[in-house]
């Protein structure tokens, strides 16, 4: 079965909620969602084994080689992705040299506390390393009715959540769009692997 890697960093649970719904959308299309996270920076810098106490396992470089597609999620931090995720991406040179992600579809997602606090800049800048890796990017088309209706998160660049004071509770439209993004990524993955 084709595997889709859902790789996210989340400190307070919002980006994780998006990740879980993207995974649901992937599984609706019959593909396996491999859910992985990255440790916060201090753990990376320590000598301890990188094993999370709970939740998703930490990503390995093999996960990138083995996946057929990638959904990458981060909280918005000053209009950009969070350092722990960037730290992992900056460790992927070997995979880049081997072309581990070339011609694989990818998408991005984010959560921010405020509506105009930099979600789009975060999503667009998260796409740049994926382009360097040779990935084929997919967003969300306006044929998704929730993209027209949403008064919170959700954008053509990718699924989002406006966390405000209720961090991990997605609105109906945000949830619908996150699942739609997962399903679209999975459908494209199947099409690209059908020959
Ligand atoms: C260092 C830092 C920078 C942040 N920068 C922004 C920002 O630029 N815009 C914004 O709306 N929220 C910002 N936030 C808030 C987070 O994006 C928001 O709480 C997000 O939902 C956290 O996601 P998580 O629950 O997955 O950790 C920032 C938070 C931190 C800790």
Coordinates of N, CA, C and O in Angstrom, one line a residue, residues 38 58 104 118 169 178 180:
X38 N 8.4 15.9 15.0 CA 9.9 16.1 15.3 C 10.0 16.6 16.7 O 9.0 17.2 17.3
X58 N 8.9 10.1 16.3 CA 9.8 11.1 15.6 C 10.1 10.5 14.2 O 10.3 9.4 14.0
X104 N 7.3 13.4 -6.1 CA 6.3 13.0 -5.2 C 5.4 14.2 -4.9 O 6.0 15.3 -4.7
X118 N -0.1 35.7 9.5 CA 1.0 35.1 8.7 C 0.8 33.7 8.2 O 1.8 33.1 7.8
X169 N -9.4 23.0 18.7 CA -10.7 22.7 18.2 C -11.0 23.4 16.8 O -11.1 24.6 16.7
X178 N -9.3 20.3 5.8 CA -8.1 19.5 6.2 C -8.3 18.1 5.6 O -7.4 17.5 5.0
X180 N -10.2 17.3 3.1 CA -10.2 17.4 1.7 C -8.8 17.5 1.2 O -8.4 16.9 0.1

